[in-house]
Amino acid sequence: MRSSLSKDLSELTTERLCLRIWTAAEARAVLHSDGSDARPADWAEDFPSEGDSVIAGLLGGNPAWLGTFGHRLITERDGGIVVGSIGLFWPPSDGVLELGYGVVASRRSRGYATEATRALAAFALTAPGVHTVTAGVELSNPASVRVLEKAGFERYVTTPAEDAEGVARFAVTRHNLGE
């Protein structure tokens, strides 16, 4: 799979998706979405999800997350519909960045999460001083485990959780991605 960047680095495109940086206005729209007619026409009917709303709420307190190596909306290239979000929790800690993602229910099982995760992880590994991208997933969410495995991440630890089967931590490096 090939991906490309816009000249200003605001958009990362893959075969089927465009990963574009959130704007402050989009974050406000997510926070104030209530199902009314004011919803942007380019949102999937079930966007934003709960996770998207959480990220939108955190963007104001984390301005770096609105930057090049921050959070992005996942948009279908055909039609321009926003179907989820994916992001990097900037800045890195000792060369490690955390990645998180979510695709709305109406667009799951299409490989979008894997495609977006693979592209953003590869892009993150081009950031100065970044050598590893990590992600965590609850084992009670096997679909998300498969996303990370298909995207080239390798499990490095599993920890027990208080109210679930546990949490698995995954990581990818340039070596894992064949770069």
XYZ file of C-alpha atoms in Angstrom:
179
model
C 0.000 0.000 0.000
C 1.299 3.404 -0.947
C 0.469 6.633 0.772
C 1.317 10.193 -0.106
C 1.417 13.543 1.668
C 0.141 16.908 0.553
C 2.827 19.552 0.147
C 1.803 21.242 3.406
C 1.643 17.837 5.218
C -1.984 18.458 6.228
C -3.281 15.472 4.259
C -2.006 11.923 4.069
C -3.698 9.917 1.334
C -3.913 6.175 0.895
C -5.618 4.086 -1.755
C -9.103 4.715 -0.315
C -8.680 7.284 2.445
C -7.571 10.802 3.191
C -6.223 11.432 6.688
C -6.441 15.169 7.245
C -5.553 17.252 10.264
C -8.498 18.280 12.432
C -9.269 21.975 12.499
C -10.348 23.760 15.652
C -13.702 24.427 13.952
C -14.206 20.693 13.304
C -13.418 19.905 16.932
C -16.016 22.478 18.038
C -18.563 21.006 15.619
C -17.998 17.536 17.075
C -18.389 18.858 20.612
C -21.617 20.615 19.727
C -23.115 17.901 17.515
C -26.487 16.859 18.832
C -28.087 15.225 15.824
C -29.656 18.494 14.623
C -29.762 19.718 11.053
C -26.567 21.698 11.701
C -24.456 18.564 11.239
C -21.907 18.880 8.449
C -23.052 17.097 5.313
C -19.697 15.329 4.939
C -20.024 13.323 8.167
C -21.128 9.681 8.130
C -24.517 9.421 9.846
C -22.937 7.838 12.932
C -19.993 10.252 13.151
C -18.844 11.365 15.680
C -18.484 8.321 17.881
C -17.908 8.642 21.607
C -14.142 8.379 21.068
C -14.190 11.169 18.478
C -16.001 13.403 20.959
C -13.442 12.634 23.657
C -10.563 13.563 21.321
C -12.350 16.747 20.184
C -12.664 17.756 23.830
C -8.958 17.195 24.443
C -7.726 19.064 21.368
C -8.192 22.504 22.939
C -5.851 21.620 25.813
C -3.307 19.932 23.556
C -2.608 22.299 20.650
C 0.217 20.100 19.305
C -2.423 17.470 18.555
C -3.753 19.803 15.843
C -0.343 19.794 14.161
C 1.321 17.698 11.499
C 2.063 14.777 13.845
C -1.222 15.000 15.764
C -4.781 13.868 15.177
C -6.488 13.414 11.834
C -9.966 12.762 10.539
C -10.392 9.628 8.431
C -12.234 10.539 5.244
C -13.259 8.309 2.344
C -11.561 9.566 -0.813
C -14.618 8.597 -2.862
C -17.306 10.937 -1.606
C -15.326 12.781 1.067
C -17.311 11.367 4.000
C -15.697 11.558 7.472
C -15.798 8.032 8.920
C -13.576 8.231 11.993
C -10.409 9.608 13.457
C -6.869 8.534 14.098
C -4.136 10.272 15.945
C -0.739 10.495 17.488
C -0.426 11.643 21.081
C 2.345 14.212 20.602
C 5.026 14.815 21.807
C 6.958 11.560 21.788
C 8.385 10.166 25.005
C 11.940 8.875 24.570
C 11.305 8.358 20.844
C 7.963 6.588 21.333
C 4.581 7.868 20.111
C 1.175 6.461 21.060
C -1.409 5.973 18.311
C -5.176 5.677 18.696
C -7.929 5.179 16.108
C -11.620 4.615 15.615
C -13.917 4.057 12.656
C -17.682 4.505 12.994
C -19.772 1.326 13.065
C -21.312 1.928 9.625
C -17.867 1.782 7.988
C -16.229 -1.059 9.922
C -15.115 -4.344 8.331
C -13.831 -2.534 5.240
C -10.174 -2.423 6.270
C -10.234 1.332 6.841
C -8.760 1.171 10.342
C -5.880 -1.011 9.163
C -5.199 1.168 6.118
C -5.240 4.360 8.194
C -3.158 2.849 11.010
C -0.485 1.546 8.657
C -0.221 4.908 6.876
C -0.136 7.073 9.998
C 2.362 4.804 11.757
C 4.692 4.925 8.738
C 4.340 8.714 8.655
C 4.959 8.998 12.419
C 8.213 7.105 12.045
C 9.478 9.934 9.820
C 9.192 12.444 12.689
C 12.510 13.587 14.129
C 13.579 11.368 17.021
C 10.687 8.912 16.713
C 11.716 5.258 16.501
C 8.597 3.437 17.751
C 4.823 3.818 17.509
C 2.735 2.005 20.111
C -0.961 1.273 20.651
C -2.972 -0.458 23.318
C -6.137 -2.475 22.901
C -8.454 -4.349 25.229
C -8.431 -8.064 24.485
C -12.217 -7.972 24.594
C -11.951 -6.129 21.248
C -10.477 -8.769 18.915
C -11.252 -6.717 15.803
C -8.928 -3.970 17.052
C -6.239 -6.540 17.844
C -6.486 -7.717 14.206
C -6.221 -4.118 12.949
C -2.885 -3.672 14.697
C -1.558 -7.067 13.620
C -2.533 -6.439 9.971
C -0.955 -2.974 10.142
C 2.418 -4.541 11.033
C 2.404 -3.973 14.799
C 3.747 -6.697 17.085
C 2.410 -7.495 20.542
C 5.009 -6.953 23.224
C 3.059 -7.223 26.479
C -0.344 -8.165 27.843
C -1.472 -6.884 31.198
C -4.493 -7.855 33.278
C -7.332 -5.364 33.533
C -9.709 -4.920 36.433
C -12.922 -5.391 34.458
C -11.861 -7.105 31.220
C -9.697 -9.887 29.879
C -6.696 -7.600 29.722
C -4.926 -5.048 27.622
C -2.402 -5.862 24.933
C 0.293 -3.379 23.969
C 1.569 -3.357 20.404
C 4.493 -1.571 18.762
C 5.865 -0.959 15.318
C 9.269 0.318 14.234
C 10.742 1.125 10.827
C 12.097 -2.432 10.804
C 8.600 -3.923 11.297
C 7.269 -1.884 8.378
C 10.143 -2.961 6.151
C 11.559 0.546 5.881
